């Protein structure tokens, strides 16, 4: 089982590289990512979160499950949607559970990319799935949800994290 990388690990702040090889190792990696995500009750997990600097993520949220490789995200509905958001890579130092904070995201997004066999895919999302796609794509760009918080809220989260 791969360990979840925690805030402070440089891989989380480094933009991930595109996936260029679609082979058995990639399919195994995706299966390992699902296993790691389920082991900690997550709803999404990006490559950098397990130390793999590749542009891919897995998700299982709001009745939708899948993976996206080399995603490109487009905002369809910029109306702000504020809800509690946390991250497996930003856990509470004492409890090791994700720290949550009200985080603003776009209400609707589209995402394009490819699947594990290199076949094109395109998805539209609203609500929790849209939040998940934005969160995981941020990971691939070297960003964390705390980067979207007001400075005082980010400071509170970061003081507890570790």
PDB file of C-alpha atoms in Angstrom:
ATOM      1  CA  UNK A   1       0.000   0.000   0.000  1.00  0.00           C
ATOM      2  CA  UNK A   2       1.364   3.394  -0.965  1.00  0.00           C
ATOM      3  CA  UNK A   3       1.577   6.069   1.717  1.00  0.00           C
ATOM      4  CA  UNK A   4      -0.237   9.377   1.334  1.00  0.00           C
ATOM      5  CA  UNK A   5       2.260  12.231   1.082  1.00  0.00           C
ATOM      6  CA  UNK A   6       1.673  15.049   3.567  1.00  0.00           C
ATOM      7  CA  UNK A   7       1.887  18.803   3.324  1.00  0.00           C
ATOM      8  CA  UNK A   8       5.538  19.816   3.311  1.00  0.00           C
ATOM      9  CA  UNK A   9       6.507  17.083   0.836  1.00  0.00           C
ATOM     10  CA  UNK A  10       7.882  18.849  -2.287  1.00  0.00           C
ATOM     11  CA  UNK A  11       6.022  16.493  -4.662  1.00  0.00           C
ATOM     12  CA  UNK A  12       2.758  18.150  -3.584  1.00  0.00           C
ATOM     13  CA  UNK A  13       3.988  21.567  -4.752  1.00  0.00           C
ATOM     14  CA  UNK A  14       5.504  20.436  -8.051  1.00  0.00           C
ATOM     15  CA  UNK A  15       3.433  20.364 -11.254  1.00  0.00           C
ATOM     16  CA  UNK A  16       3.028  16.754 -12.383  1.00  0.00           C
ATOM     17  CA  UNK A  17       4.313  15.407 -15.683  1.00  0.00           C
ATOM     18  CA  UNK A  18       1.958  14.115 -18.406  1.00  0.00           C
ATOM     19  CA  UNK A  19       1.391  10.379 -18.666  1.00  0.00           C
ATOM     20  CA  UNK A  20       2.879   9.123 -21.941  1.00  0.00           C
ATOM     21  CA  UNK A  21       2.985   5.332 -21.484  1.00  0.00           C
ATOM     22  CA  UNK A  22      -0.255   3.349 -21.236  1.00  0.00           C
ATOM     23  CA  UNK A  23       0.770  -0.107 -20.103  1.00  0.00           C
ATOM     24  CA  UNK A  24       0.233  -2.709 -17.400  1.00  0.00           C
ATOM     25  CA  UNK A  25       2.240  -0.619 -14.910  1.00  0.00           C
ATOM     26  CA  UNK A  26      -0.145   2.312 -15.389  1.00  0.00           C
ATOM     27  CA  UNK A  27      -3.177   0.081 -14.878  1.00  0.00           C
ATOM     28  CA  UNK A  28      -1.579  -1.335 -11.721  1.00  0.00           C
ATOM     29  CA  UNK A  29      -0.858   2.199 -10.475  1.00  0.00           C
ATOM     30  CA  UNK A  30      -4.502   3.194 -10.940  1.00  0.00           C
ATOM     31  CA  UNK A  31      -5.618   0.105  -9.000  1.00  0.00           C
ATOM     32  CA  UNK A  32      -3.131   0.972  -6.222  1.00  0.00           C
ATOM     33  CA  UNK A  33      -4.447   4.526  -6.123  1.00  0.00           C
ATOM     34  CA  UNK A  34      -8.015   3.308  -5.638  1.00  0.00           C
ATOM     35  CA  UNK A  35      -6.844   0.958  -2.862  1.00  0.00           C
ATOM     36  CA  UNK A  36      -4.918   3.760  -1.123  1.00  0.00           C
ATOM     37  CA  UNK A  37      -7.895   6.136  -1.418  1.00  0.00           C
ATOM     38  CA  UNK A  38     -10.361   3.590  -0.021  1.00  0.00           C
ATOM     39  CA  UNK A  39      -7.988   2.636   2.819  1.00  0.00           C
ATOM     40  CA  UNK A  40      -8.261   6.170   4.214  1.00  0.00           C
ATOM     41  CA  UNK A  41     -11.916   6.798   3.279  1.00  0.00           C
ATOM     42  CA  UNK A  42     -11.057   9.340   0.604  1.00  0.00           C
ATOM     43  CA  UNK A  43     -13.180  10.366  -2.369  1.00  0.00           C
ATOM     44  CA  UNK A  44     -10.346  11.388  -4.689  1.00  0.00           C
ATOM     45  CA  UNK A  45      -6.608  10.876  -4.974  1.00  0.00           C
ATOM     46  CA  UNK A  46      -4.044  12.370  -7.350  1.00  0.00           C
ATOM     47  CA  UNK A  47      -0.716  10.858  -8.397  1.00  0.00           C
ATOM     48  CA  UNK A  48       1.424  13.365  -6.450  1.00  0.00           C
ATOM     49  CA  UNK A  49      -0.396  12.413  -3.241  1.00  0.00           C
ATOM     50  CA  UNK A  50       1.286   9.009  -3.380  1.00  0.00           C
ATOM     51  CA  UNK A  51       4.609  10.409  -4.584  1.00  0.00           C
ATOM     52  CA  UNK A  52       3.993   9.789  -8.295  1.00  0.00           C
ATOM     53  CA  UNK A  53       4.457  13.031 -10.209  1.00  0.00           C
ATOM     54  CA  UNK A  54       2.165  12.074 -13.084  1.00  0.00           C
ATOM     55  CA  UNK A  55      -1.015  13.789 -14.296  1.00  0.00           C
ATOM     56  CA  UNK A  56      -3.698  11.338 -13.192  1.00  0.00           C
ATOM     57  CA  UNK A  57      -6.296  11.006 -10.487  1.00  0.00           C
ATOM     58  CA  UNK A  58      -8.972   8.603  -9.297  1.00  0.00           C
ATOM     59  CA  UNK A  59     -12.326   9.436  -7.720  1.00  0.00           C
ATOM     60  CA  UNK A  60     -15.392   7.825  -6.174  1.00  0.00           C
ATOM     61  CA  UNK A  61     -17.911  10.435  -5.070  1.00  0.00           C
ATOM     62  CA  UNK A  62     -21.609  11.204  -5.395  1.00  0.00           C
ATOM     63  CA  UNK A  63     -22.300   7.874  -7.107  1.00  0.00           C
ATOM     64  CA  UNK A  64     -19.612   8.416  -9.758  1.00  0.00           C
ATOM     65  CA  UNK A  65     -16.361   6.466  -9.892  1.00  0.00           C
ATOM     66  CA  UNK A  66     -13.495   6.663 -12.349  1.00  0.00           C
ATOM     67  CA  UNK A  67     -10.095   7.975 -13.247  1.00  0.00           C
ATOM     68  CA  UNK A  68      -8.780  10.718 -15.514  1.00  0.00           C
ATOM     69  CA  UNK A  69      -5.329  10.821 -17.087  1.00  0.00           C
ATOM     70  CA  UNK A  70      -3.817  14.079 -18.391  1.00  0.00           C
ATOM     71  CA  UNK A  71      -6.919  16.068 -17.418  1.00  0.00           C
ATOM     72  CA  UNK A  72      -7.773  19.497 -18.765  1.00  0.00           C
ATOM     73  CA  UNK A  73     -10.359  21.325 -16.681  1.00  0.00           C
ATOM     74  CA  UNK A  74     -12.729  24.010 -17.982  1.00  0.00           C
ATOM     75  CA  UNK A  75     -15.045  26.063 -15.787  1.00  0.00           C
ATOM     76  CA  UNK A  76     -18.587  25.955 -17.211  1.00  0.00           C
ATOM     77  CA  UNK A  77     -20.327  27.781 -14.362  1.00  0.00           C
ATOM     78  CA  UNK A  78     -18.109  30.172 -12.370  1.00  0.00           C
ATOM     79  CA  UNK A  79     -20.830  30.826  -9.772  1.00  0.00           C
ATOM     80  CA  UNK A  80     -19.041  30.287  -6.432  1.00  0.00           C
ATOM     81  CA  UNK A  81     -19.985  27.159  -4.491  1.00  0.00           C
ATOM     82  CA  UNK A  82     -18.727  27.311  -0.889  1.00  0.00           C
ATOM     83  CA  UNK A  83     -18.613  24.099   1.115  1.00  0.00           C
ATOM     84  CA  UNK A  84     -16.393  22.298   3.583  1.00  0.00           C
ATOM     85  CA  UNK A  85     -13.330  20.844   1.874  1.00  0.00           C
ATOM     86  CA  UNK A  86     -10.471  18.791   3.236  1.00  0.00           C
ATOM     87  CA  UNK A  87      -7.512  16.878   1.904  1.00  0.00           C
ATOM     88  CA  UNK A  88      -5.848  13.572   2.718  1.00  0.00           C
ATOM     89  CA  UNK A  89      -2.491  15.342   2.373  1.00  0.00           C
ATOM     90  CA  UNK A  90      -3.432  18.018   4.927  1.00  0.00           C
ATOM     91  CA  UNK A  91      -4.332  16.038   8.051  1.00  0.00           C
ATOM     92  CA  UNK A  92      -4.667  17.204  11.628  1.00  0.00           C
ATOM     93  CA  UNK A  93      -1.358  16.615  13.397  1.00  0.00           C
ATOM     94  CA  UNK A  94      -3.088  14.949  16.378  1.00  0.00           C
ATOM     95  CA  UNK A  95      -5.888  12.912  14.799  1.00  0.00           C
ATOM     96  CA  UNK A  96      -4.388  12.241  11.329  1.00  0.00           C
ATOM     97  CA  UNK A  97      -7.808  13.028   9.825  1.00  0.00           C
ATOM     98  CA  UNK A  98      -8.270  15.671   7.098  1.00  0.00           C
ATOM     99  CA  UNK A  99      -8.691  19.252   8.214  1.00  0.00           C
ATOM    100  CA  UNK A 100     -11.770  20.908   6.713  1.00  0.00           C
ATOM    101  CA  UNK A 101     -12.466  24.538   5.902  1.00  0.00           C
ATOM    102  CA  UNK A 102     -15.123  26.375   3.880  1.00  0.00           C
ATOM    103  CA  UNK A 103     -13.625  26.573   0.379  1.00  0.00           C
ATOM    104  CA  UNK A 104     -14.998  28.336  -2.688  1.00  0.00           C
ATOM    105  CA  UNK A 105     -15.037  26.448  -5.998  1.00  0.00           C
ATOM    106  CA  UNK A 106     -16.773  26.917  -9.335  1.00  0.00           C
ATOM    107  CA  UNK A 107     -20.253  25.352  -9.455  1.00  0.00           C
ATOM    108  CA  UNK A 108     -19.804  23.552 -12.761  1.00  0.00           C
ATOM    109  CA  UNK A 109     -16.839  22.183 -14.705  1.00  0.00           C
ATOM    110  CA  UNK A 110     -15.977  20.018 -17.683  1.00  0.00           C
ATOM    111  CA  UNK A 111     -12.949  17.798 -17.790  1.00  0.00           C
ATOM    112  CA  UNK A 112     -11.305  16.085 -20.720  1.00  0.00           C
ATOM    113  CA  UNK A 113      -8.484  13.575 -20.722  1.00  0.00           C
ATOM    114  CA  UNK A 114      -7.955   9.910 -21.434  1.00  0.00           C
ATOM    115  CA  UNK A 115      -8.600   6.638 -19.653  1.00  0.00           C
ATOM    116  CA  UNK A 116      -6.142   3.869 -18.719  1.00  0.00           C
ATOM    117  CA  UNK A 117      -6.124   2.599 -22.310  1.00  0.00           C
ATOM    118  CA  UNK A 118      -5.507   6.036 -23.804  1.00  0.00           C
ATOM    119  CA  UNK A 119      -9.101   6.460 -25.010  1.00  0.00           C
ATOM    120  CA  UNK A 120     -10.470  10.030 -24.908  1.00  0.00           C
ATOM    121  CA  UNK A 121     -13.009  10.917 -22.269  1.00  0.00           C
ATOM    122  CA  UNK A 122     -15.025  13.964 -21.387  1.00  0.00           C
ATOM    123  CA  UNK A 123     -17.110  14.579 -18.289  1.00  0.00           C
ATOM    124  CA  UNK A 124     -19.291  17.389 -16.977  1.00  0.00           C
ATOM    125  CA  UNK A 125     -19.818  17.881 -13.276  1.00  0.00           C
ATOM    126  CA  UNK A 126     -21.662  19.994 -10.757  1.00  0.00           C
ATOM    127  CA  UNK A 127     -21.738  19.949  -6.975  1.00  0.00           C
ATOM    128  CA  UNK A 128     -19.471  17.523  -5.089  1.00  0.00           C
ATOM    129  CA  UNK A 129     -18.082  15.932  -8.265  1.00  0.00           C
ATOM    130  CA  UNK A 130     -17.153  19.364  -9.674  1.00  0.00           C
ATOM    131  CA  UNK A 131     -15.428  20.181  -6.381  1.00  0.00           C
ATOM    132  CA  UNK A 132     -13.536  16.875  -6.524  1.00  0.00           C
ATOM    133  CA  UNK A 133     -12.379  17.436 -10.123  1.00  0.00           C
ATOM    134  CA  UNK A 134     -11.115  20.916  -9.234  1.00  0.00           C
ATOM    135  CA  UNK A 135      -9.385  19.674  -6.072  1.00  0.00           C
ATOM    136  CA  UNK A 136      -7.610  16.783  -7.812  1.00  0.00           C
ATOM    137  CA  UNK A 137      -6.618  18.876 -10.832  1.00  0.00           C
ATOM    138  CA  UNK A 138      -5.119  21.417  -8.419  1.00  0.00           C
ATOM    139  CA  UNK A 139      -2.919  18.622  -7.019  1.00  0.00           C
ATOM    140  CA  UNK A 140      -1.610  17.968 -10.522  1.00  0.00           C
ATOM    141  CA  UNK A 141      -0.695  21.650 -10.794  1.00  0.00           C
ATOM    142  CA  UNK A 142       1.166  21.743  -7.472  1.00  0.00           C
ATOM    143  CA  UNK A 143      -1.643  23.393  -5.525  1.00  0.00           C
ATOM    144  CA  UNK A 144      -3.531  22.474  -2.338  1.00  0.00           C
ATOM    145  CA  UNK A 145      -7.008  23.490  -1.225  1.00  0.00           C
ATOM    146  CA  UNK A 146      -5.482  25.790   1.394  1.00  0.00           C
ATOM    147  CA  UNK A 147      -4.261  27.967  -1.495  1.00  0.00           C
ATOM    148  CA  UNK A 148      -7.921  28.901  -2.118  1.00  0.00           C
ATOM    149  CA  UNK A 149      -8.593  29.939   1.490  1.00  0.00           C
ATOM    150  CA  UNK A 150      -8.420  33.464   2.889  1.00  0.00           C
ATOM    151  CA  UNK A 151      -5.068  34.005   4.631  1.00  0.00           C
ATOM    152  CA  UNK A 152      -6.449  33.748   8.178  1.00  0.00           C
ATOM    153  CA  UNK A 153      -8.317  30.490   7.424  1.00  0.00           C
ATOM    154  CA  UNK A 154      -5.271  29.019   5.671  1.00  0.00           C
ATOM    155  CA  UNK A 155      -3.092  29.944   8.642  1.00  0.00           C
ATOM    156  CA  UNK A 156      -5.501  28.196  11.056  1.00  0.00           C
ATOM    157  CA  UNK A 157      -5.464  24.997   8.959  1.00  0.00           C
ATOM    158  CA  UNK A 158      -1.693  25.029   8.480  1.00  0.00           C
ATOM    159  CA  UNK A 159      -1.052  25.495  12.210  1.00  0.00           C
ATOM    160  CA  UNK A 160      -2.973  22.263  12.895  1.00  0.00           C
ATOM    161  CA  UNK A 161      -1.582  20.291   9.962  1.00  0.00           C
ATOM    162  CA  UNK A 162       1.376  18.001   9.978  1.00  0.00           C
TER     163      UNK A 162
END
